[in-house]
Amino acid sequence: MNKKVFNFIKLGTIMLFLASCTANESKNANKSYVSDSMIPFVSENKDTQINYKISMYYAYGETYDFNDIFEVKNKDKRVSLNEIDCEFTVAQGYEDIVIIRDDYKFYVNGRGEFKIIVRIKDSRGTFQGLAATRKEMYFRSASSGCDEYTIYKVDGVGQNLELTKWLVHGEYYVAIYGENMSDGNAPENLIAGGYIKLRNHNTYKFNYLEGNQVDILGSARDLMEHPLHKTFNLPITAFSIEQRTRNPEGYVLKIDRVNNSKYDFDDPNNIFKSNKLDTMVFDGTTYVPCSAAFDRTIDREGHEYWLMEVDYALETYPFTKVDGMTKTYAFDFDCDRAKIPELDDYIENAPLPE
């Protein structure tokens, strides 16, 4: 039940992502970001006006034109930077991240935070940004601040992957497939269990059974404060890059207990614990995640998924992965798909618990 086989395609052009990105941004307005980290220009020359548009992220390997960032007007007439006295300098300590070029452009040479000192005539300021790969930027656009998403367990290899629903992180419920929330044995017709917030604003444990039956099993802490209802909270600053093929695009985004200290695998609100992926028990032995690799893929219907390949280690020695203990999950960050219609109908119409 709840299993699907998807035919995935290799990513082609950037245009495909841009269309997807625009759709996601429009649905999740909080994901768009224009940095206000610019130190304001101060000028005594009232004839000169300086406007600027600065993004938070700049793509690794690409060149940006300062003329596209700064709009300079002299007596209300726009002038290009090569017509005026101006200077751009990389702040000390960031020389490996960005390189200033002679034609009023800068090249993104690395990954990480950077700062550029700007002087335009007698006005001075500094702006900062974050250099990242395109894949990191795609990941942020899809996942940042997302609180409605679906997780699948993944089996199979190559382009034919079998996806089985694991968790639906909806607006008013978290449903874990196969999870029994009752104190006794799991019902034979169990589909999922979890937490649900009803019209009275109270949160309850529940089981969802075949036949569209919902069993309310007792009150619980407020859903919005429950660890299982945390928004997706993996920043791109936590990633390292692992190249897996000779193709320049053949890399994954990696978090690792050993080689990457930027992500706390033991934080009670990390992505593993908040999605019940933090432990795996096999033959009475408990395993915990020690690394995870993320990559983007698209099915033949054009829908985006983020595959998360998790290497597990012994709970008693979490820094060394155990061969054969690797699981793959797929995150679908489309909030419109993170729904179980029967639970939505129950919330809207079912009698409230006494």
mmCIF file of C-alpha atoms in Angstrom:
data_model
loop_
_atom_site.group_PDB
_atom_site.id
_atom_site.type_symbol
_atom_site.label_atom_id
_atom_site.label_comp_id
_atom_site.label_asym_id
_atom_site.label_seq_id
_atom_site.Cartn_x
_atom_site.Cartn_y
_atom_site.Cartn_z
ATOM 1 C CA MET A 1 0.000 0.000 0.000
ATOM 2 C CA ASN A 2 1.106 3.544 -0.763
ATOM 3 C CA LYS A 3 3.879 2.299 -3.019
ATOM 4 C CA LYS A 4 4.650 3.851 -6.364
ATOM 5 C CA VAL A 5 7.272 3.186 -9.003
ATOM 6 C CA PHE A 6 8.679 6.361 -10.536
ATOM 7 C CA ASN A 7 10.708 6.707 -13.698
ATOM 8 C CA PHE A 8 13.229 9.437 -13.051
ATOM 9 C CA ILE A 9 15.084 11.372 -15.703
ATOM 10 C CA LYS A 10 18.496 12.937 -15.651
ATOM 11 C CA LEU A 11 18.450 16.683 -15.273
ATOM 12 C CA GLY A 12 18.916 18.599 -18.462
ATOM 13 C CA THR A 13 18.945 22.364 -18.605
ATOM 14 C CA ILE A 14 18.914 25.011 -15.944
ATOM 15 C CA MET A 15 15.684 26.361 -17.432
ATOM 16 C CA LEU A 16 13.807 23.366 -16.046
ATOM 17 C CA PHE A 17 14.859 24.280 -12.548
ATOM 18 C CA LEU A 18 14.136 27.962 -12.971
ATOM 19 C CA ALA A 19 10.538 27.220 -13.826
ATOM 20 C CA SER A 20 10.282 24.958 -10.781
ATOM 21 C CA CYS A 21 11.988 27.483 -8.575
ATOM 22 C CA THR A 22 9.586 30.227 -9.589
ATOM 23 C CA ALA A 23 6.623 28.047 -8.738
ATOM 24 C CA ASN A 24 8.018 27.123 -5.350
ATOM 25 C CA GLU A 25 8.907 30.709 -4.515
ATOM 26 C CA SER A 26 5.381 31.883 -5.324
ATOM 27 C CA LYS A 27 3.884 29.261 -3.020
ATOM 28 C CA ASN A 28 6.327 29.986 -0.224
ATOM 29 C CA ALA A 29 6.938 33.714 -0.201
ATOM 30 C CA ASN A 30 9.184 33.477 2.842
ATOM 31 C CA LYS A 31 11.762 31.633 0.741
ATOM 32 C CA SER A 32 12.672 34.641 -1.387
ATOM 33 C CA TYR A 33 15.359 36.814 0.103
ATOM 34 C CA VAL A 34 17.051 40.072 -0.773
ATOM 35 C CA SER A 35 19.912 40.919 1.537
ATOM 36 C CA ASP A 36 19.761 44.096 3.576
ATOM 37 C CA SER A 37 23.350 43.576 4.698
ATOM 38 C CA MET A 38 24.584 46.516 2.649
ATOM 39 C CA ILE A 39 26.178 49.240 4.729
ATOM 40 C CA PRO A 40 24.254 52.320 3.516
ATOM 41 C CA PHE A 41 26.019 54.704 1.214
ATOM 42 C CA VAL A 42 26.622 58.153 2.654
ATOM 43 C CA SER A 43 27.227 60.923 0.120
ATOM 44 C CA GLU A 44 27.420 64.684 0.377
ATOM 45 C CA ASN A 45 26.955 65.016 -3.379
ATOM 46 C CA LYS A 46 23.227 65.447 -3.914
ATOM 47 C CA ASP A 47 23.629 65.186 -7.696
ATOM 48 C CA THR A 48 24.620 61.514 -7.400
ATOM 49 C CA GLN A 49 22.064 58.822 -6.610
ATOM 50 C CA ILE A 50 23.063 55.219 -5.934
ATOM 51 C CA ASN A 51 20.600 52.345 -5.860
ATOM 52 C CA TYR A 52 21.522 48.694 -5.512
ATOM 53 C CA LYS A 53 19.979 45.250 -5.609
ATOM 54 C CA ILE A 54 21.905 42.605 -3.738
ATOM 55 C CA SER A 55 21.020 38.917 -3.474
ATOM 56 C CA MET A 56 21.914 36.656 -0.576
ATOM 57 C CA TYR A 57 23.413 33.915 -2.782
ATOM 58 C CA TYR A 58 25.849 33.995 -5.689
ATOM 59 C CA ALA A 59 26.594 30.918 -7.791
ATOM 60 C CA TYR A 60 29.991 29.276 -7.674
ATOM 61 C CA GLY A 61 31.794 29.473 -11.022
ATOM 62 C CA GLU A 62 29.782 32.407 -12.362
ATOM 63 C CA THR A 63 30.652 36.033 -13.115
ATOM 64 C CA TYR A 64 28.537 39.002 -11.998
ATOM 65 C CA ASP A 65 28.511 42.529 -13.390
ATOM 66 C CA PHE A 66 28.582 45.368 -10.857
ATOM 67 C CA ASN A 67 26.553 47.397 -13.360
ATOM 68 C CA ASP A 68 23.687 44.950 -12.808
ATOM 69 C CA ILE A 69 23.974 45.408 -9.046
ATOM 70 C CA PHE A 70 24.519 49.153 -8.747
ATOM 71 C CA GLU A 71 22.462 51.786 -10.509
ATOM 72 C CA VAL A 72 24.224 55.130 -10.473
ATOM 73 C CA LYS A 73 22.482 58.317 -11.583
ATOM 74 C CA ASN A 74 24.107 61.680 -12.060
ATOM 75 C CA LYS A 75 21.518 64.478 -12.116
ATOM 76 C CA ASP A 76 18.826 61.827 -12.734
ATOM 77 C CA LYS A 77 20.661 60.383 -15.737
ATOM 78 C CA ARG A 78 21.970 56.837 -15.427
ATOM 79 C CA VAL A 79 25.700 56.406 -15.997
ATOM 80 C CA SER A 80 27.749 53.227 -16.291
ATOM 81 C CA LEU A 81 30.482 52.484 -13.795
ATOM 82 C CA ASN A 82 33.232 52.967 -16.361
ATOM 83 C CA GLU A 83 32.126 56.598 -16.729
ATOM 84 C CA ILE A 84 32.693 57.498 -13.077
ATOM 85 C CA ASP A 85 35.321 57.176 -10.383
ATOM 86 C CA CYS A 86 34.637 53.926 -8.511
ATOM 87 C CA GLU A 87 36.508 51.085 -6.870
ATOM 88 C CA PHE A 88 35.653 47.537 -5.761
ATOM 89 C CA THR A 89 37.870 45.608 -3.348
ATOM 90 C CA VAL A 90 37.469 42.174 -1.786
ATOM 91 C CA ALA A 91 37.592 42.493 1.996
ATOM 92 C CA GLN A 92 40.571 40.905 3.715
ATOM 93 C CA GLY A 93 40.131 37.202 4.317
ATOM 94 C CA TYR A 94 37.719 36.603 1.431
ATOM 95 C CA GLU A 95 40.168 36.739 -1.477
ATOM 96 C CA ASP A 96 39.741 33.009 -2.207
ATOM 97 C CA ILE A 97 35.969 33.295 -2.510
ATOM 98 C CA VAL A 98 35.568 36.117 -5.032
ATOM 99 C CA ILE A 99 37.917 37.729 -7.552
ATOM 100 C CA ILE A 100 37.463 41.287 -8.844
ATOM 101 C CA ARG A 101 37.941 41.671 -12.596
ATOM 102 C CA ASP A 102 39.021 44.752 -14.542
ATOM 103 C CA ASP A 103 35.731 45.112 -16.428
ATOM 104 C CA TYR A 104 33.647 45.982 -13.354
ATOM 105 C CA LYS A 105 32.754 42.368 -12.688
ATOM 106 C CA PHE A 106 33.539 39.782 -10.045
ATOM 107 C CA TYR A 107 34.010 36.030 -10.360
ATOM 108 C CA VAL A 108 32.821 33.559 -7.716
ATOM 109 C CA ASN A 109 35.822 31.331 -7.131
ATOM 110 C CA GLY A 110 34.798 29.399 -4.026
ATOM 111 C CA ARG A 111 32.040 28.670 -1.523
ATOM 112 C CA GLY A 112 31.206 30.547 1.650
ATOM 113 C CA GLU A 113 30.572 34.047 2.917
ATOM 114 C CA PHE A 114 32.285 36.991 1.229
ATOM 115 C CA LYS A 115 32.434 40.784 1.563
ATOM 116 C CA ILE A 116 33.229 43.418 -1.050
ATOM 117 C CA ILE A 117 34.135 47.012 -0.200
ATOM 118 C CA VAL A 118 32.587 49.510 -2.598
ATOM 119 C CA ARG A 119 33.494 53.115 -3.360
ATOM 120 C CA ILE A 120 31.459 55.045 -5.906
ATOM 121 C CA LYS A 121 32.706 58.642 -6.194
ATOM 122 C CA ASP A 122 32.695 59.911 -2.604
ATOM 123 C CA SER A 123 30.229 57.244 -1.385
ATOM 124 C CA ARG A 124 31.413 54.111 0.402
ATOM 125 C CA GLY A 125 29.744 50.927 1.496
ATOM 126 C CA THR A 126 30.181 47.172 1.922
ATOM 127 C CA PHE A 127 27.978 44.336 0.814
ATOM 128 C CA GLN A 128 28.197 40.683 1.700
ATOM 129 C CA GLY A 129 26.816 37.530 0.166
ATOM 130 C CA LEU A 130 27.124 33.774 0.265
ATOM 131 C CA ALA A 131 28.830 31.908 -2.580
ATOM 132 C CA ALA A 132 27.214 28.523 -3.202
ATOM 133 C CA THR A 133 26.857 25.911 -5.927
ATOM 134 C CA ARG A 134 23.747 25.900 -8.070
ATOM 135 C CA LYS A 135 22.630 22.669 -6.440
ATOM 136 C CA GLU A 136 22.878 24.245 -2.982
ATOM 137 C CA MET A 137 20.814 27.174 -4.199
ATOM 138 C CA TYR A 138 18.232 24.795 -5.690
ATOM 139 C CA PHE A 139 18.061 22.938 -2.372
ATOM 140 C CA ARG A 140 17.512 26.126 -0.414
ATOM 141 C CA SER A 141 14.788 27.297 -2.785
ATOM 142 C CA ALA A 142 12.926 24.006 -2.360
ATOM 143 C CA SER A 143 13.384 23.363 1.356
ATOM 144 C CA SER A 144 14.132 26.517 3.334
ATOM 145 C CA GLY A 145 11.467 27.111 5.963
ATOM 146 C CA CYS A 146 9.259 24.400 4.473
ATOM 147 C CA ASP A 147 6.730 23.060 6.974
ATOM 148 C CA GLU A 148 4.552 20.978 4.620
ATOM 149 C CA TYR A 149 6.302 18.113 2.847
ATOM 150 C CA THR A 150 6.247 14.367 2.221
ATOM 151 C CA ILE A 151 8.962 11.777 2.831
ATOM 152 C CA TYR A 152 9.235 8.448 1.007
ATOM 153 C CA LYS A 153 11.382 5.414 1.619
ATOM 154 C CA VAL A 154 13.207 4.534 -1.588
ATOM 155 C CA ASP A 155 14.079 1.133 -3.024
ATOM 156 C CA GLY A 156 15.598 0.239 -6.360
ATOM 157 C CA VAL A 157 18.440 1.710 -8.375
ATOM 158 C CA GLY A 158 18.887 3.877 -11.426
ATOM 159 C CA GLN A 159 15.891 5.491 -13.016
ATOM 160 C CA ASN A 160 13.279 3.010 -11.735
ATOM 161 C CA LEU A 161 12.811 3.764 -8.064
ATOM 162 C CA GLU A 162 10.056 2.445 -5.823
ATOM 163 C CA LEU A 163 8.800 5.117 -3.433
ATOM 164 C CA THR A 164 6.833 4.145 -0.332
ATOM 165 C CA LYS A 165 5.266 6.879 1.781
ATOM 166 C CA TRP A 166 6.922 7.253 5.142
ATOM 167 C CA LEU A 167 5.739 10.565 6.575
ATOM 168 C CA VAL A 168 3.347 13.357 5.650
ATOM 169 C CA HIS A 169 4.167 16.631 7.370
ATOM 170 C CA GLY A 170 0.949 18.562 6.835
ATOM 171 C CA GLU A 171 -0.286 21.841 8.205
ATOM 172 C CA TYR A 172 -2.454 20.290 10.922
ATOM 173 C CA TYR A 173 -1.092 16.759 11.230
ATOM 174 C CA VAL A 174 1.990 14.605 11.112
ATOM 175 C CA ALA A 175 1.225 11.087 9.874
ATOM 176 C CA ILE A 176 3.857 8.332 9.998
ATOM 177 C CA TYR A 177 2.958 5.347 7.841
ATOM 178 C CA GLY A 178 2.910 2.061 9.748
ATOM 179 C CA GLU A 179 3.215 3.836 13.111
ATOM 180 C CA ASN A 180 0.869 2.585 15.834
ATOM 181 C CA MET A 181 -0.005 5.298 18.368
ATOM 182 C CA SER A 182 -2.203 3.107 20.581
ATOM 183 C CA ASP A 183 -0.918 1.365 23.698
ATOM 184 C CA GLY A 184 -1.898 -2.085 22.457
ATOM 185 C CA ASN A 185 -1.060 -4.102 19.389
ATOM 186 C CA ALA A 186 -1.297 -2.387 16.030
ATOM 187 C CA PRO A 187 -4.691 -2.782 14.316
ATOM 188 C CA GLU A 188 -4.566 -5.056 11.279
ATOM 189 C CA ASN A 189 -5.996 -2.304 9.087
ATOM 190 C CA LEU A 190 -3.564 0.373 10.280
ATOM 191 C CA ILE A 191 -2.329 2.829 7.651
ATOM 192 C CA ALA A 192 -0.577 5.499 9.705
ATOM 193 C CA GLY A 193 -0.402 7.115 13.102
ATOM 194 C CA GLY A 194 0.740 10.434 14.466
ATOM 195 C CA TYR A 195 -0.528 13.736 15.796
ATOM 196 C CA ILE A 196 -3.443 15.848 14.620
ATOM 197 C CA LYS A 197 -4.715 19.309 15.545
ATOM 198 C CA LEU A 198 -8.503 19.630 15.426
ATOM 199 C CA ARG A 199 -10.921 22.555 15.153
ATOM 200 C CA ASN A 200 -10.861 23.103 18.918
ATOM 201 C CA HIS A 201 -7.124 23.880 18.573
ATOM 202 C CA ASN A 202 -6.209 20.868 20.697
ATOM 203 C CA THR A 203 -3.709 18.247 19.540
ATOM 204 C CA TYR A 204 -4.321 14.503 19.792
ATOM 205 C CA LYS A 205 -2.548 11.256 19.072
ATOM 206 C CA PHE A 206 -4.371 9.319 16.371
ATOM 207 C CA ASN A 207 -4.367 6.220 14.222
ATOM 208 C CA TYR A 208 -5.552 6.359 10.620
ATOM 209 C CA LEU A 209 -7.122 3.078 9.491
ATOM 210 C CA GLU A 210 -8.376 1.595 6.244
ATOM 211 C CA GLY A 211 -11.908 2.623 5.420
ATOM 212 C CA ASN A 212 -11.130 6.270 6.195
ATOM 213 C CA GLN A 213 -11.413 5.626 9.920
ATOM 214 C CA VAL A 214 -9.633 7.949 12.357
ATOM 215 C CA ASP A 215 -9.169 6.838 15.980
ATOM 216 C CA ILE A 216 -8.441 9.686 18.404
ATOM 217 C CA LEU A 217 -6.259 8.255 21.174
ATOM 218 C CA GLY A 218 -5.757 11.047 23.685
ATOM 219 C CA SER A 219 -4.433 14.565 23.949
ATOM 220 C CA ALA A 220 -0.799 15.513 23.401
ATOM 221 C CA ARG A 221 1.388 18.595 23.444
ATOM 222 C CA ASP A 222 0.504 21.375 21.025
ATOM 223 C CA LEU A 223 1.254 20.248 17.496
ATOM 224 C CA MET A 224 3.156 23.430 16.617
ATOM 225 C CA GLU A 225 5.529 22.791 19.538
ATOM 226 C CA HIS A 226 5.979 19.085 18.882
ATOM 227 C CA PRO A 227 9.441 18.029 17.618
ATOM 228 C CA LEU A 228 7.791 16.122 14.766
ATOM 229 C CA HIS A 229 6.227 19.325 13.462
ATOM 230 C CA LYS A 230 9.435 21.312 13.088
ATOM 231 C CA THR A 231 9.985 23.049 9.775
ATOM 232 C CA PHE A 232 12.683 21.576 7.595
ATOM 233 C CA ASN A 233 15.826 23.026 9.130
ATOM 234 C CA LEU A 234 18.889 22.061 7.120
ATOM 235 C CA PRO A 235 20.777 25.197 5.997
ATOM 236 C CA ILE A 236 22.988 25.018 2.937
ATOM 237 C CA THR A 237 25.864 26.366 5.031
ATOM 238 C CA ALA A 238 26.022 22.897 6.606
ATOM 239 C CA PHE A 239 26.982 21.198 3.348
ATOM 240 C CA SER A 240 30.269 20.033 1.966
ATOM 241 C CA ILE A 241 30.538 18.897 -1.664
ATOM 242 C CA GLU A 242 31.339 15.350 -2.756
ATOM 243 C CA GLN A 243 32.134 14.763 -6.425
ATOM 244 C CA ARG A 244 30.885 11.343 -7.547
ATOM 245 C CA THR A 245 31.386 11.423 -11.304
ATOM 246 C CA ARG A 246 33.673 13.194 -13.744
ATOM 247 C CA ASN A 247 30.714 15.216 -14.926
ATOM 248 C CA PRO A 248 30.966 18.676 -13.330
ATOM 249 C CA GLU A 249 27.332 18.347 -12.251
ATOM 250 C CA GLY A 250 27.932 14.898 -10.765
ATOM 251 C CA TYR A 251 28.266 15.978 -7.153
ATOM 252 C CA VAL A 252 26.109 15.601 -4.066
ATOM 253 C CA LEU A 253 25.534 17.829 -1.052
ATOM 254 C CA LYS A 254 26.982 16.119 2.012
ATOM 255 C CA ILE A 255 26.712 16.357 5.775
ATOM 256 C CA ASP A 256 29.044 14.129 7.767
ATOM 257 C CA ARG A 257 29.825 13.563 11.440
ATOM 258 C CA VAL A 258 33.543 13.131 10.718
ATOM 259 C CA ASN A 259 34.404 15.557 7.932
ATOM 260 C CA ASN A 260 31.802 18.225 8.491
ATOM 261 C CA SER A 261 31.361 19.805 11.909
ATOM 262 C CA LYS A 262 28.782 22.322 10.680
ATOM 263 C CA TYR A 263 25.778 20.094 11.365
ATOM 264 C CA ASP A 264 24.770 18.663 14.731
ATOM 265 C CA PHE A 265 23.609 15.075 14.236
ATOM 266 C CA ASP A 266 22.592 14.910 17.894
ATOM 267 C CA ASP A 267 20.480 18.065 18.031
ATOM 268 C CA PRO A 268 16.987 17.041 19.229
ATOM 269 C CA ASN A 269 15.448 19.047 16.386
ATOM 270 C CA ASN A 270 17.691 17.920 13.530
ATOM 271 C CA ILE A 271 16.185 16.581 10.308
ATOM 272 C CA PHE A 272 16.666 12.955 11.340
ATOM 273 C CA LYS A 273 15.038 13.177 14.762
ATOM 274 C CA SER A 274 12.229 15.473 13.612
ATOM 275 C CA ASN A 275 11.314 12.985 10.867
ATOM 276 C CA LYS A 276 11.812 9.746 12.834
ATOM 277 C CA LEU A 277 14.836 8.755 10.757
ATOM 278 C CA ASP A 278 17.337 9.021 13.601
ATOM 279 C CA THR A 279 17.605 5.330 14.530
ATOM 280 C CA MET A 280 17.408 1.997 12.751
ATOM 281 C CA VAL A 281 17.153 -1.255 14.693
ATOM 282 C CA PHE A 282 18.343 -4.439 12.992
ATOM 283 C CA ASP A 283 18.702 -7.796 14.789
ATOM 284 C CA GLY A 284 18.444 -6.010 18.131
ATOM 285 C CA THR A 285 21.264 -3.558 17.303
ATOM 286 C CA THR A 286 20.615 0.189 17.070
ATOM 287 C CA TYR A 287 22.156 2.269 14.300
ATOM 288 C CA VAL A 288 22.262 6.054 13.939
ATOM 289 C CA PRO A 289 23.016 8.333 10.948
ATOM 290 C CA CYS A 290 26.670 9.230 10.429
ATOM 291 C CA SER A 291 26.415 10.941 7.040
ATOM 292 C CA ALA A 292 23.860 11.923 4.439
ATOM 293 C CA ALA A 293 24.139 12.884 0.784
ATOM 294 C CA PHE A 294 21.468 14.924 -1.017
ATOM 295 C CA ASP A 295 20.813 15.040 -4.741
ATOM 296 C CA ARG A 296 18.031 16.419 -6.878
ATOM 297 C CA THR A 297 16.036 14.342 -9.324
ATOM 298 C CA ILE A 298 12.899 14.780 -11.384
ATOM 299 C CA ASP A 299 10.319 12.201 -12.404
ATOM 300 C CA ARG A 300 8.967 11.987 -15.935
ATOM 301 C CA GLU A 301 6.003 14.141 -14.974
ATOM 302 C CA GLY A 302 8.402 16.957 -14.138
ATOM 303 C CA HIS A 303 8.040 16.751 -10.369
ATOM 304 C CA GLU A 304 11.082 17.422 -8.213
ATOM 305 C CA TYR A 305 12.348 15.167 -5.418
ATOM 306 C CA TRP A 306 15.433 15.406 -3.223
ATOM 307 C CA LEU A 307 17.002 12.003 -2.563
ATOM 308 C CA MET A 308 18.723 11.639 0.811
ATOM 309 C CA GLU A 309 21.131 8.702 1.023
ATOM 310 C CA VAL A 310 21.900 8.013 4.692
ATOM 311 C CA ASP A 311 24.830 5.958 5.926
ATOM 312 C CA TYR A 312 24.201 4.490 9.379
ATOM 313 C CA ALA A 313 26.717 3.651 12.089
ATOM 314 C CA LEU A 314 26.547 1.756 15.363
ATOM 315 C CA GLU A 315 24.910 3.830 18.084
ATOM 316 C CA THR A 316 27.897 3.017 20.302
ATOM 317 C CA TYR A 317 30.371 4.240 17.670
ATOM 318 C CA PRO A 318 28.539 6.747 15.471
ATOM 319 C CA PHE A 319 31.530 8.035 13.481
ATOM 320 C CA THR A 320 32.123 4.990 11.260
ATOM 321 C CA LYS A 321 29.505 3.807 8.813
ATOM 322 C CA VAL A 322 28.622 0.130 8.720
ATOM 323 C CA ASP A 323 28.732 -1.510 5.286
ATOM 324 C CA GLY A 324 25.284 -2.420 4.082
ATOM 325 C CA MET A 325 23.545 -0.034 6.468
ATOM 326 C CA THR A 326 22.580 2.612 3.928
ATOM 327 C CA LYS A 327 19.025 3.781 3.360
ATOM 328 C CA THR A 328 17.627 6.223 0.830
ATOM 329 C CA TYR A 329 14.694 8.574 1.364
ATOM 330 C CA ALA A 330 13.015 11.064 -0.955
ATOM 331 C CA PHE A 331 11.769 14.465 0.152
ATOM 332 C CA ASP A 332 8.941 16.097 -1.765
ATOM 333 C CA PHE A 333 8.798 19.739 -0.698
ATOM 334 C CA ASP A 334 5.621 20.554 -2.637
ATOM 335 C CA CYS A 335 3.193 21.763 0.033
ATOM 336 C CA ASP A 336 0.182 21.097 -2.201
ATOM 337 C CA ARG A 337 1.045 17.395 -2.244
ATOM 338 C CA ALA A 338 1.649 17.115 1.518
ATOM 339 C CA LYS A 339 -1.980 16.267 2.213
ATOM 340 C CA ILE A 340 -4.136 13.313 3.184
ATOM 341 C CA PRO A 341 -7.641 14.302 1.991
ATOM 342 C CA GLU A 342 -9.369 11.980 4.477
ATOM 343 C CA LEU A 343 -7.608 13.671 7.416
ATOM 344 C CA ASP A 344 -8.397 17.121 6.041
ATOM 345 C CA ASP A 345 -12.051 16.097 5.804
ATOM 346 C CA TYR A 346 -11.961 14.693 9.359
ATOM 347 C CA ILE A 347 -10.568 17.942 10.752
ATOM 348 C CA GLU A 348 -13.243 19.957 8.994
ATOM 349 C CA ASN A 349 -16.320 17.805 9.632
ATOM 350 C CA ALA A 350 -15.898 15.112 12.305
ATOM 351 C CA PRO A 351 -17.386 15.521 15.794
ATOM 352 C CA LEU A 352 -14.877 16.831 18.305
ATOM 353 C CA PRO A 353 -13.701 14.614 21.196
ATOM 354 C CA GLU A 354 -15.499 15.211 24.479
#
